[in-house]
Amino acid sequence: MKMHFPVLFLALLPFSSNAQSDTSSLSDNHILKEVTVTATRKAIQLSATPFSVEVLSRQKIEERMFRSTPESMMMVPGAFVQKTNHGGGSPYLRGLTGNQILMLVDGVRLNNSTFRYGPNQYLNTIDPFTISRMEIVKGSGSVQYGSDALGGVIHVLTADPGYSNSAKLMGEVNSRYWSGDMEKTIRGGLTYTSKNTALTGGVSYKDFGDLIAGGSTRKQSPSGYKEVDADIKLKFKIAQDFELVAAHQFVEQQHVPVTHKVLLENYLLNEMTPQRRNLSYIKLIKENTNDLIRSISLIGSYNQTDEGRNIQKNGSNTLRTEKDQVGTIGLTGDIHSVFTRFWTANSGVEYYRDKINSSRTDINLTSQSNTNLRGLYPDGSTYANLSVYNLNHLKAGDFTFEAGMRYNWLDASIYDETLGEVTINPDAFVVNGGLSYNIGVHNIFASVSTGFRAPNIDDMGTLGIVDFRYEVPAFDLKPEKNQNTELGYKLQTPKLNATLSLFHNRLNGLITRVKTGQKIDGYDVYQKENIDKAVIKGGEAALSWVANKNLQLNGFIALTSGENLTANEPLRRISPLNSNLSAKYSIRKFNAIAEWVWADKQDRLSAGDLSDNRIPAGGTPGWDLFNAFFSYQLKSHTIGISAQNIFNEDYRTHGSGINNPGRSVLISYQWKFGFLN
């Protein structure tokens, strides 16, 4: 590690500060108490929950000017972000990623049955301008939210316009420019609030140029792409205790290159276009009916994802175009009950059904003739997911106890061209329990959670080239299961927050790609099987200290270790030891942050890591970088400047297919205005 990084960081502490959005909390000279709804499906203070939960507020995301939603996850202890390409960003939670992490948007599942094993790009289809807060539950979530939460849950809660006693109409304009033409973004939004009605929405346009890395790597081409986002949310009070919420979100990314394919695998063209998502939902919330049904929430949703891929090898006159479309209908209901003043519960039912359309067309660019072939997934397949759950919350003196259970049924109908229709009906039963004990400002907690991930269409029906291998279907897979045990400590005072957690996650029946010994188009052929057992263990420590009314210091360190017990080797793509230290300072209208981010080398590699061309020979080198962020507010205008990777470190996060930005400057401008207020 270069010694000038920590030395300079410590030297700059007295001159660094946080963005303006944190000014009020520092001026009040205390740390605000945060709550979570994701960990237990009811509002509970973070310090009281017996699970590991992190909250990223909108202000935390804005003050560091994150380009994308997944990149903000690098602020979370125990999380790491792999980037196959600039348009990707796959968060790892305690060593797991892809379809082993459950993602939610406003309580609606983002995961569908084509989410891939390993890194995927879908968290990057959420516009960070729309986020109110993100809640990250680590090591738990299957009981609360169902399949896929082996590593945890990432819950994105979008902006809530609220209500006001008198009619108000407000607007906001945001713009950003990143040096080297790496980003040009404009965002406009409007919010209307009144006593019984509220409406908010906006449109974003983003032009991301080729990413310029540090050191000698410099511009990585092709890597840039364009994106358009739009969103709207309506809230309406039907009665004093009865509310309707309706929302729609749209994102479309065009010509997103898979850079390492072009640079390392003899491709002339390898891109995703479009990457599109449309989510619509209606939520009804009824409060204060009676103790048995203190409140009830009903959500109806429709989520459609479209993914197109254009692929052409060097020297080939054939352009392959692939299109996958998944339409997901969702219906969920949750009842909150109050049995006694010590015992409350949440009970509910969830149903999601996917319909998959998948196609492939090979275009002869010389003759302009088309050949229609089977798509990556069996066209016309369906995947239904039904579950019931019960979560109990008990409070007795200084003790808080959480206990729950969920039963899940799956019905997958896969239409294979050779075998005809194949129907699979796996099921799973999971439980959890957690206990926390409060002693003044101290809280000790322990939890045990079992989880599962049902095999999906990507596991069972994939046929074609994925990453650097050729996959064939597998129809006899069973759910992956895990048991996560955790012990932790939380300290919360007006000036000091501290957390320490140790975890042990045992996984059984992991779905693993197994080499068949065959080759197709020069690629080794793989088929998935439930054969692996693994253990992931580690720990995290975090600290936040308000030193005085202006200065706040933050830091965390995270260690994760994974072993594939079946293969007797390290687990794939386990993140290295990493840490983040920052100092925030606010004075009047001027604010700044100094940040030092560090990761150790990762040379504990599995056989899959060794054959992955995205991982350098001998492993991924360690890195450390220094960032600085400044903002100044003048009435309704705010100007921000970000100086990133000041020492021009040439680095990539472990398992990534592209290096991160080098020395660069990002300038942002925000204008807030009102018409009626």
XYZ file of C-alpha atoms in Angstrom:
677
model
C 0.000 0.000 0.000
C 1.302 3.460 -0.893
C 2.062 5.364 2.314
C 1.175 8.779 0.879
C -2.543 7.896 0.804
C -3.197 7.479 4.548
C -0.699 10.211 5.433
C -2.422 12.728 3.140
C -5.831 11.590 4.394
C -4.887 12.295 8.008
C -3.301 15.595 7.075
C -6.475 16.798 5.380
C -8.901 15.806 8.157
C -9.193 19.303 9.654
C -10.047 20.789 6.238
C -12.581 18.216 5.044
C -16.345 18.298 5.453
C -19.620 16.801 4.378
C -22.105 17.872 1.782
C -24.693 20.506 2.578
C -27.464 17.987 3.006
C -25.792 16.809 6.247
C -25.357 20.316 7.649
C -28.375 20.223 9.936
C -27.371 16.977 11.646
C -23.847 18.218 12.311
C -25.062 21.599 13.496
C -27.340 19.839 15.969
C -24.229 18.000 17.156
C -25.783 14.544 17.243
C -26.316 11.403 15.156
C -29.891 10.892 13.999
C -31.573 7.594 14.886
C -32.405 5.702 11.691
C -35.118 3.107 11.188
C -35.544 0.175 8.826
C -38.680 -1.444 7.427
C -36.990 -4.103 5.299
C -35.439 -6.266 8.011
C -38.752 -7.079 9.729
C -41.457 -5.667 7.382
C -42.304 -3.099 10.085
C -40.628 0.134 11.181
C -37.935 -0.552 13.775
C -34.867 1.362 14.909
C -31.619 0.080 13.406
C -30.065 -0.229 16.847
C -32.873 -2.566 17.996
C -33.063 -4.993 15.082
C -31.296 -8.346 15.598
C -30.077 -8.374 11.996
C -27.298 -6.538 10.134
C -28.881 -3.645 8.256
C -27.395 -0.601 6.525
C -29.289 2.481 5.330
C -28.100 4.713 2.482
C -30.063 7.955 2.505
C -30.553 10.209 -0.495
C -28.162 12.741 1.015
C -25.410 10.123 1.353
C -25.824 9.193 -2.312
C -25.956 12.815 -3.485
C -22.970 14.072 -1.511
C -20.588 11.623 -3.234
C -22.189 12.223 -6.640
C -22.430 8.534 -7.538
C -22.873 7.898 -11.248
C -25.059 4.827 -10.797
C -27.071 3.027 -8.137
C -24.765 -0.019 -7.817
C -21.675 2.181 -7.407
C -23.239 3.674 -4.256
C -23.074 0.204 -2.672
C -19.318 0.640 -2.139
C -20.297 2.716 0.925
C -21.824 -0.348 2.605
C -19.690 -2.501 4.961
C -19.734 -6.070 3.667
C -20.677 -5.028 0.126
C -18.422 -4.959 -2.931
C -19.285 -4.053 -6.518
C -18.149 -6.067 -9.547
C -18.390 -4.344 -12.934
C -18.357 -6.591 -15.981
C -18.802 -3.436 -18.048
C -19.451 0.294 -17.573
C -23.204 -0.259 -17.888
C -23.151 -3.003 -15.268
C -22.480 -3.054 -11.559
C -23.276 -6.203 -9.613
C -23.277 -5.799 -5.813
C -21.803 -8.577 -3.697
C -23.217 -8.991 -0.200
C -20.960 -11.090 1.987
C -19.549 -12.993 -0.974
C -22.763 -13.596 -2.949
C -24.193 -11.789 -5.981
C -26.490 -12.119 -8.994
C -29.539 -14.287 -8.417
C -28.374 -15.034 -4.859
C -29.173 -11.432 -3.846
C -32.782 -10.240 -3.765
C -33.507 -6.731 -5.056
C -36.755 -4.865 -4.343
C -38.166 -1.540 -5.519
C -40.828 -0.093 -3.175
C -41.605 -3.604 -1.938
C -41.862 -5.124 -5.445
C -39.419 -7.825 -6.547
C -36.960 -6.706 -9.206
C -35.577 -10.246 -9.547
C -37.173 -12.422 -12.180
C -36.605 -15.967 -13.400
C -33.901 -15.025 -15.935
C -31.561 -13.392 -13.391
C -28.182 -14.961 -13.977
C -25.970 -17.003 -11.712
C -23.037 -14.656 -11.095
C -22.797 -10.923 -11.762
C -25.630 -9.106 -13.538
C -26.431 -5.507 -14.463
C -30.005 -5.056 -13.249
C -29.431 -2.789 -10.236
C -28.124 -0.266 -12.775
C -31.648 0.001 -14.226
C -32.643 2.091 -11.178
C -32.078 5.826 -11.639
C -30.224 7.162 -8.541
C -32.110 10.476 -8.916
C -35.319 8.651 -7.925
C -33.988 7.116 -4.701
C -35.190 8.284 -1.308
C -33.220 5.643 0.598
C -31.747 2.170 0.199
C -31.989 -0.441 2.931
C -29.541 -3.340 2.778
C -30.162 -6.433 4.905
C -27.092 -8.663 5.033
C -27.277 -12.433 5.501
C -31.063 -12.607 5.861
C -34.246 -12.023 3.892
C -35.734 -15.276 2.596
C -38.301 -15.439 5.400
C -39.225 -11.782 4.952
C -39.218 -11.659 1.121
C -38.783 -15.115 -0.393
C -36.427 -16.768 -2.845
C -32.984 -15.410 -3.837
C -31.994 -13.739 -0.537
C -29.116 -16.103 0.305
C -26.739 -13.167 0.690
C -29.321 -10.583 1.682
C -31.775 -7.994 0.377
C -31.253 -4.649 -1.356
C -34.440 -2.608 -1.032
C -34.667 0.648 -3.006
C -37.339 3.050 -1.738
C -38.130 5.798 -4.235
C -38.901 9.445 -3.486
C -42.073 10.107 -1.487
C -43.717 13.499 -2.183
C -45.623 13.646 1.134
C -48.606 15.942 1.758
C -48.964 19.616 2.715
C -51.720 21.727 4.279
C -51.760 24.076 1.277
C -51.126 23.431 -2.398
C -47.445 23.567 -3.382
C -45.747 23.112 -6.749
C -41.980 22.699 -6.737
C -39.385 21.931 -9.364
C -35.818 20.712 -9.489
C -33.150 20.649 -12.205
C -29.929 18.642 -11.875
C -27.032 18.561 -14.309
C -23.636 16.864 -14.229
C -20.488 16.904 -16.320
C -17.548 14.541 -15.856
C -14.168 15.444 -17.329
C -13.096 13.599 -20.470
C -16.748 13.534 -21.566
C -17.273 10.526 -19.287
C -20.711 11.842 -18.280
C -23.198 14.457 -19.448
C -26.460 14.250 -17.479
C -29.559 16.417 -17.189
C -32.526 15.725 -14.894
C -35.740 17.692 -14.486
C -38.525 16.992 -12.027
C -41.741 18.447 -10.600
C -43.546 17.799 -7.307
C -47.083 18.820 -6.382
C -48.429 18.428 -2.864
C -51.720 19.296 -1.180
C -53.752 18.085 1.777
C -54.988 14.867 0.125
C -53.017 14.557 -3.121
C -49.320 14.418 -3.955
C -47.559 13.846 -7.257
C -43.875 13.693 -8.162
C -42.037 12.746 -11.335
C -39.124 13.499 -13.599
C -37.077 12.674 -16.678
C -33.322 11.991 -16.867
C -31.045 11.915 -19.907
C -27.524 10.510 -19.529
C -24.682 10.303 -22.027
C -21.799 8.250 -20.671
C -18.618 8.443 -22.735
C -15.863 5.847 -22.803
C -14.445 5.309 -19.323
C -10.932 6.720 -18.808
C -8.918 4.689 -16.301
C -5.850 5.707 -14.342
C -2.184 4.963 -14.953
C -1.296 3.725 -18.419
C -4.667 2.094 -19.187
C -6.428 5.387 -20.058
C -9.491 5.257 -22.348
C -11.272 1.904 -22.481
C -13.170 1.669 -25.735
C -15.883 0.739 -26.348
C -17.480 1.333 -22.937
C -19.807 4.372 -23.190
C -23.575 4.275 -23.650
C -26.717 6.424 -23.459
C -29.664 6.212 -21.067
C -33.133 7.727 -20.670
C -35.171 7.449 -17.450
C -38.676 8.598 -16.555
C -40.734 8.162 -13.398
C -43.992 9.314 -11.829
C -45.621 8.616 -8.451
C -49.115 9.607 -7.307
C -50.376 9.491 -3.716
C -54.024 10.036 -2.866
C -55.825 9.947 0.482
C -59.082 8.129 -0.175
C -59.918 8.710 3.495
C -58.000 9.742 6.580
C -56.769 6.180 7.131
C -56.913 4.906 3.543
C -54.245 5.730 0.934
C -53.631 4.837 -2.699
C -50.172 4.986 -4.278
C -49.626 4.504 -8.016
C -46.231 4.639 -9.706
C -44.489 3.979 -12.998
C -40.745 3.753 -13.706
C -39.059 3.517 -17.090
C -35.416 3.113 -18.076
C -33.790 2.422 -21.421
C -30.080 2.018 -22.082
C -28.813 1.823 -25.647
C -25.654 0.236 -27.092
C -24.058 -0.851 -23.811
C -20.738 -2.510 -24.751
C -19.409 -5.604 -23.006
C -15.890 -4.192 -23.180
C -13.789 -7.196 -22.206
C -15.478 -9.315 -24.886
C -14.295 -6.885 -27.569
C -10.814 -6.433 -26.132
C -10.067 -10.030 -25.064
C -12.316 -12.467 -26.927
C -12.073 -11.638 -30.644
C -15.421 -9.863 -30.904
C -15.961 -7.017 -33.346
C -19.248 -6.198 -31.606
C -20.694 -7.338 -28.288
C -23.326 -5.068 -26.766
C -26.674 -4.974 -24.998
C -29.275 -2.884 -26.786
C -31.757 -2.134 -25.548
C -31.597 -2.757 -21.826
C -35.114 -1.661 -20.906
C -37.313 -1.896 -17.806
C -40.917 -0.771 -17.199
C -42.342 -1.129 -13.686
C -45.900 -0.120 -12.768
C -47.594 -0.730 -9.438
C -50.652 0.253 -7.419
C -50.547 0.075 -3.625
C -53.481 0.354 -1.225
C -52.777 0.985 2.457
C -55.525 0.820 5.097
C -54.687 1.822 8.670
C -56.293 1.504 12.129
C -59.105 -0.943 11.474
C -58.781 -3.185 14.563
C -56.067 -4.981 16.514
C -56.256 -8.150 14.447
C -55.814 -6.087 11.283
C -54.117 -2.921 12.527
C -53.035 -2.171 8.965
C -53.191 -3.879 5.593
C -51.128 -3.272 2.464
C -52.000 -4.609 -0.995
C -49.724 -4.245 -4.037
C -50.468 -5.115 -7.642
C -47.520 -4.769 -10.020
C -46.359 -5.407 -13.560
C -42.652 -5.393 -14.356
C -41.379 -5.887 -17.909
C -37.711 -6.223 -18.805
C -36.375 -6.283 -22.364
C -32.801 -7.230 -23.109
C -31.377 -7.256 -26.611
C -27.870 -8.347 -27.556
C -25.887 -7.745 -30.755
C -22.912 -10.041 -31.276
C -20.425 -10.299 -34.157
C -17.032 -12.005 -34.214
C -14.024 -10.489 -35.979
C -13.790 -11.724 -39.557
C -17.398 -12.961 -39.520
C -20.164 -11.692 -41.806
C -22.878 -12.932 -39.396
C -24.520 -10.589 -36.910
C -26.319 -12.431 -34.129
C -29.250 -10.572 -32.549
C -30.824 -11.966 -29.377
C -33.933 -10.671 -27.620
C -35.299 -11.690 -24.217
C -38.493 -10.268 -22.759
C -39.841 -11.092 -19.295
C -43.251 -9.861 -18.145
C -43.917 -10.296 -14.422
C -47.307 -9.961 -12.730
C -47.097 -9.484 -8.976
C -49.748 -9.558 -6.236
C -48.821 -9.160 -2.575
C -50.760 -8.629 0.619
C -49.426 -7.888 4.100
C -51.403 -7.618 7.356
C -49.940 -6.056 10.489
C -51.570 -7.359 13.682
C -51.290 -6.201 17.299
C -52.025 -9.060 19.713
C -50.697 -7.402 22.873
C -48.525 -4.401 23.620
C -45.601 -6.865 23.688
C -46.460 -8.921 20.592
C -47.162 -7.816 17.028
C -46.965 -9.723 13.758
C -46.910 -9.403 9.982
C -48.583 -12.072 7.884
C -49.020 -12.187 4.166
C -49.114 -13.846 0.789
C -47.071 -13.129 -2.339
C -47.582 -14.266 -5.921
C -45.381 -13.536 -8.938
C -45.681 -15.008 -12.420
C -43.150 -14.576 -15.241
C -43.802 -15.076 -18.938
C -40.600 -15.393 -20.985
C -40.185 -14.695 -24.674
C -36.763 -15.353 -26.145
C -35.520 -15.336 -29.722
C -32.380 -15.257 -31.828
C -31.844 -14.163 -35.405
C -28.603 -14.589 -37.335
C -28.241 -11.973 -40.083
C -25.920 -12.646 -43.016
C -24.536 -9.172 -43.659
C -23.464 -10.120 -47.185
C -26.746 -11.547 -48.464
C -28.995 -9.806 -45.865
C -30.714 -13.152 -45.264
C -32.080 -14.004 -41.802
C -32.018 -17.311 -39.932
C -34.315 -17.654 -36.899
C -32.963 -19.862 -34.109
C -33.738 -20.801 -30.497
C -33.112 -17.930 -28.074
C -31.028 -18.058 -24.922
C -34.129 -19.232 -22.989
C -37.007 -21.536 -23.990
C -39.551 -19.261 -25.692
C -42.998 -19.186 -24.053
C -41.847 -20.561 -20.688
C -43.649 -19.512 -17.499
C -42.485 -19.344 -13.905
C -44.942 -18.908 -11.008
C -43.931 -18.229 -7.398
C -46.466 -18.410 -4.533
C -45.611 -18.056 -0.850
C -47.147 -17.383 2.558
C -45.304 -16.007 5.565
C -45.675 -15.028 9.210
C -43.270 -12.735 11.094
C -43.580 -12.192 14.848
C -42.160 -9.216 16.745
C -41.914 -9.435 20.532
C -40.694 -6.824 22.995
C -40.128 -7.629 26.666
C -38.233 -5.067 28.691
C -34.757 -4.722 27.206
C -35.201 -7.789 24.974
C -36.420 -7.719 21.363
C -37.222 -11.002 19.656
C -37.993 -11.656 15.983
C -39.194 -15.010 14.661
C -40.742 -15.968 11.347
C -41.456 -18.626 8.768
C -42.278 -18.842 5.050
C -43.484 -21.610 2.762
C -42.853 -21.251 -0.969
C -44.284 -23.120 -3.974
C -42.829 -22.876 -7.486
C -44.347 -23.912 -10.787
C -42.046 -23.705 -13.810
C -43.203 -24.733 -17.285
C -40.309 -24.863 -19.751
C -40.942 -25.417 -23.437
C -37.879 -27.238 -24.764
C -37.665 -27.847 -28.516
C -36.305 -31.362 -28.025
C -38.061 -32.591 -24.873
C -41.325 -30.676 -25.260
C -42.922 -29.146 -22.172
C -41.113 -29.817 -18.910
C -42.868 -28.939 -15.620
C -40.962 -28.522 -12.368
C -42.562 -27.888 -8.937
C -39.912 -27.296 -6.244
C -40.889 -25.970 -2.804
C -39.088 -24.682 0.271
C -39.749 -23.942 3.946
C -37.548 -21.465 5.813
C -37.441 -19.946 9.311
C -35.532 -17.260 11.145
C -35.039 -16.016 14.673
C -33.207 -13.101 16.191
C -32.689 -11.776 19.721
C -31.312 -8.409 20.786
C -30.597 -7.163 24.304
C -30.378 -3.468 25.062
C -28.204 -2.139 27.903
C -28.482 1.630 27.810
C -26.641 2.740 24.662
C -25.358 -0.792 24.040
C -27.132 -3.517 22.067
C -26.016 -7.129 21.673
C -27.757 -9.270 19.069
C -27.700 -12.783 17.661
C -29.674 -14.315 14.796
C -30.132 -17.523 12.839
C -31.753 -17.464 9.387
C -32.380 -20.198 6.875
C -32.830 -19.242 3.245
C -33.341 -20.643 -0.223
C -33.021 -19.834 -3.892
C -35.307 -21.763 -6.168
C -33.832 -22.809 -9.532
C -35.025 -20.379 -12.174
C -35.361 -20.373 -15.957
C -31.771 -19.189 -16.372
C -30.563 -22.179 -14.343
C -32.742 -24.766 -16.055
C -33.257 -23.549 -19.607
C -30.151 -21.647 -20.778
C -28.752 -22.716 -24.138
C -25.904 -20.710 -25.616
C -22.768 -18.705 -24.855
C -22.622 -17.134 -21.389
C -19.427 -15.273 -20.443
C -16.629 -17.551 -21.655
C -18.551 -20.856 -21.738
C -21.404 -22.627 -23.572
C -24.326 -23.724 -21.387
C -26.955 -26.415 -21.989
C -30.299 -26.926 -20.136
C -30.682 -28.781 -16.819
C -34.196 -29.741 -15.690
C -33.633 -31.686 -12.455
C -32.337 -28.905 -10.206
C -33.448 -28.368 -6.604
C -33.457 -25.169 -4.483
C -30.172 -23.909 -3.057
C -30.343 -23.541 0.728
C -28.355 -21.833 3.445
C -28.118 -21.266 7.179
C -26.714 -17.943 8.319
C -25.636 -17.360 11.911
C -24.608 -13.956 13.186
C -23.437 -12.336 16.404
C -23.129 -8.581 16.727
C -22.814 -5.472 18.847
C -24.242 -1.979 18.287
C -23.448 1.222 20.142
C -25.494 4.378 19.678
C -24.973 7.653 21.502
C -25.781 11.192 20.343
C -22.201 11.534 19.055
C -20.998 7.992 18.414
C -22.313 5.038 16.428
C -20.402 1.767 16.268
C -21.234 -1.709 14.974
C -19.389 -5.001 15.005
C -20.691 -8.223 13.482
C -19.382 -11.739 12.881
C -21.199 -14.102 10.537
C -21.082 -17.715 9.331
C -23.113 -18.701 6.258
C -23.303 -22.390 5.313
C -24.680 -23.146 1.841
C -25.897 -26.510 0.563
C -26.930 -27.782 -2.846
C -25.360 -24.840 -4.651
C -26.125 -24.850 -8.342
C -22.784 -25.086 -10.090
C -21.690 -25.195 -13.712
C -20.035 -28.544 -14.443
C -17.878 -29.078 -17.531
C -19.244 -31.887 -19.725
C -16.088 -32.497 -21.769
C -17.738 -31.353 -25.007
C -17.030 -28.239 -27.093
C -19.407 -26.115 -29.218
C -18.107 -23.274 -31.413
C -14.761 -23.567 -29.635
C -16.303 -23.098 -26.167
C -16.290 -25.674 -23.359
C -19.817 -26.963 -22.675
C -21.220 -26.704 -19.130
C -24.388 -27.944 -17.430
C -25.633 -26.896 -13.981
C -25.931 -29.354 -11.078
C -26.786 -29.158 -7.329
C -23.471 -30.496 -6.059
C -21.605 -27.835 -4.109
C -21.390 -27.127 -0.411
C -19.728 -23.951 0.769
C -19.034 -21.793 3.797
C -18.716 -18.020 3.836
C -17.606 -16.322 7.023
C -16.240 -12.983 8.054
C -16.811 -9.818 9.975
C -17.462 -6.100 9.650
C -16.782 -3.120 11.877
C -18.039 0.434 11.359
C -17.748 3.701 13.269
C -19.341 7.149 12.971
C -18.274 9.957 15.329
C -19.507 13.541 15.510
C -16.366 15.250 16.781
C -17.953 18.713 17.020
C -20.752 20.746 15.447
C -18.883 20.817 12.113
C -16.802 17.651 11.858
C -17.900 14.022 11.507
C -15.589 11.027 10.977
C -16.739 7.734 9.432
C -15.073 4.454 8.638
C -15.535 0.739 8.163
C -13.522 -2.389 7.474
C -14.893 -5.675 6.093
C -13.396 -9.145 5.788
C -15.018 -12.021 3.862
C -13.649 -15.528 3.376
C -15.323 -18.234 1.283
C -14.570 -21.931 0.836
C -16.059 -24.375 -1.647
C -16.108 -27.481 0.559
C -16.976 -29.808 -2.301
C -14.115 -28.726 -4.561
C -11.772 -27.976 -1.622
C -10.884 -24.553 -3.017
C -11.724 -20.883 -2.438
C -15.210 -19.778 -3.439
C -15.424 -17.751 -6.661
C -14.955 -13.960 -6.730
C -14.778 -13.462 -2.972
C -14.072 -9.793 -2.283
C -10.762 -8.901 -0.598
C -10.287 -7.185 2.735
C -11.483 -3.603 2.167
C -12.124 -0.389 4.049
C -13.439 3.137 3.690
C -12.455 6.154 5.813
C -13.920 9.633 5.425
C -14.168 12.988 7.150
C -17.096 15.386 6.704
C -17.098 19.056 7.581
C -19.801 21.701 7.170
C -19.572 25.407 7.743
C -22.372 27.716 6.684
C -23.067 27.097 2.975
C -19.780 25.347 2.154
C -19.322 21.602 2.584
C -16.708 18.993 1.718
C -15.722 15.343 2.157
C -12.290 13.738 2.146
C -12.365 10.000 1.503
C -9.800 7.222 1.428
C -10.894 3.860 -0.041
C -8.681 0.783 0.119
C -8.801 -2.884 -0.928
C -6.196 -5.582 -0.436
C -5.074 -7.855 -3.265
C -7.140 -10.986 -3.895
C -4.975 -13.972 -4.821
C -7.086 -16.694 -3.197
C -8.587 -17.944 -6.459
C -10.877 -20.797 -7.436
C -10.477 -22.772 -10.642
C -13.228 -20.601 -12.120
C -11.329 -17.450 -11.147
C -8.153 -18.768 -12.742
C -9.971 -19.368 -16.048
C -11.755 -15.985 -15.969
C -10.065 -13.574 -18.362
C -11.336 -10.635 -16.298
C -9.048 -11.587 -13.404
C -5.324 -10.896 -13.960
C -2.815 -13.731 -13.677
C -1.967 -14.191 -10.029
C -5.105 -12.395 -8.857
C -6.462 -8.857 -8.657
C -3.904 -6.350 -7.298
C -4.750 -4.293 -4.242
C -5.469 -0.589 -4.557
C -6.064 2.578 -2.594
C -7.477 5.874 -3.768
C -8.263 9.305 -2.444
C -11.385 11.297 -3.342
C -12.600 14.760 -2.373
C -16.105 16.228 -2.718
C -17.148 19.868 -2.303
C -20.442 21.743 -2.511
C -21.644 25.304 -2.055
C -25.254 26.402 -1.687
C -26.465 29.840 -2.681
C -30.178 30.216 -1.969
C -31.889 27.741 -4.324
C -28.714 26.858 -6.254
C -26.118 24.243 -5.277
C -22.815 23.664 -7.061
C -20.816 20.491 -6.431
C -17.289 19.485 -7.427
C -15.865 16.001 -7.094
C -12.147 15.270 -7.447
C -11.900 11.493 -7.882
C -8.887 9.184 -7.753
C -6.570 12.123 -7.146
C -3.394 10.032 -7.435
C -4.574 8.401 -10.684
C -4.565 4.815 -9.416
C -5.033 2.216 -12.185
C -7.332 -0.336 -10.562
C -10.381 -2.533 -10.860
C -12.586 -4.209 -8.289
C -12.076 -7.963 -8.082
C -13.775 -9.936 -10.881
C -14.535 -6.867 -13.001
C -14.118 -6.658 -16.771
C -13.234 -2.966 -16.816
C -10.988 -0.651 -14.780
C -12.438 2.178 -12.708
C -12.014 5.901 -13.494
C -8.627 7.556 -13.089
C -7.936 11.119 -11.993
C -10.986 13.145 -12.974
C -13.300 15.970 -11.980
C -17.093 15.921 -11.900
C -19.130 19.132 -11.688
C -22.791 19.131 -10.678
C -25.422 21.846 -10.518
C -28.804 21.740 -8.775
C -31.584 24.327 -8.908
C -34.686 24.028 -6.740
C -37.626 26.360 -7.284
C -41.262 26.748 -6.294
C -44.401 28.065 -7.982
C -47.097 27.973 -5.298
C -45.209 27.634 -2.007
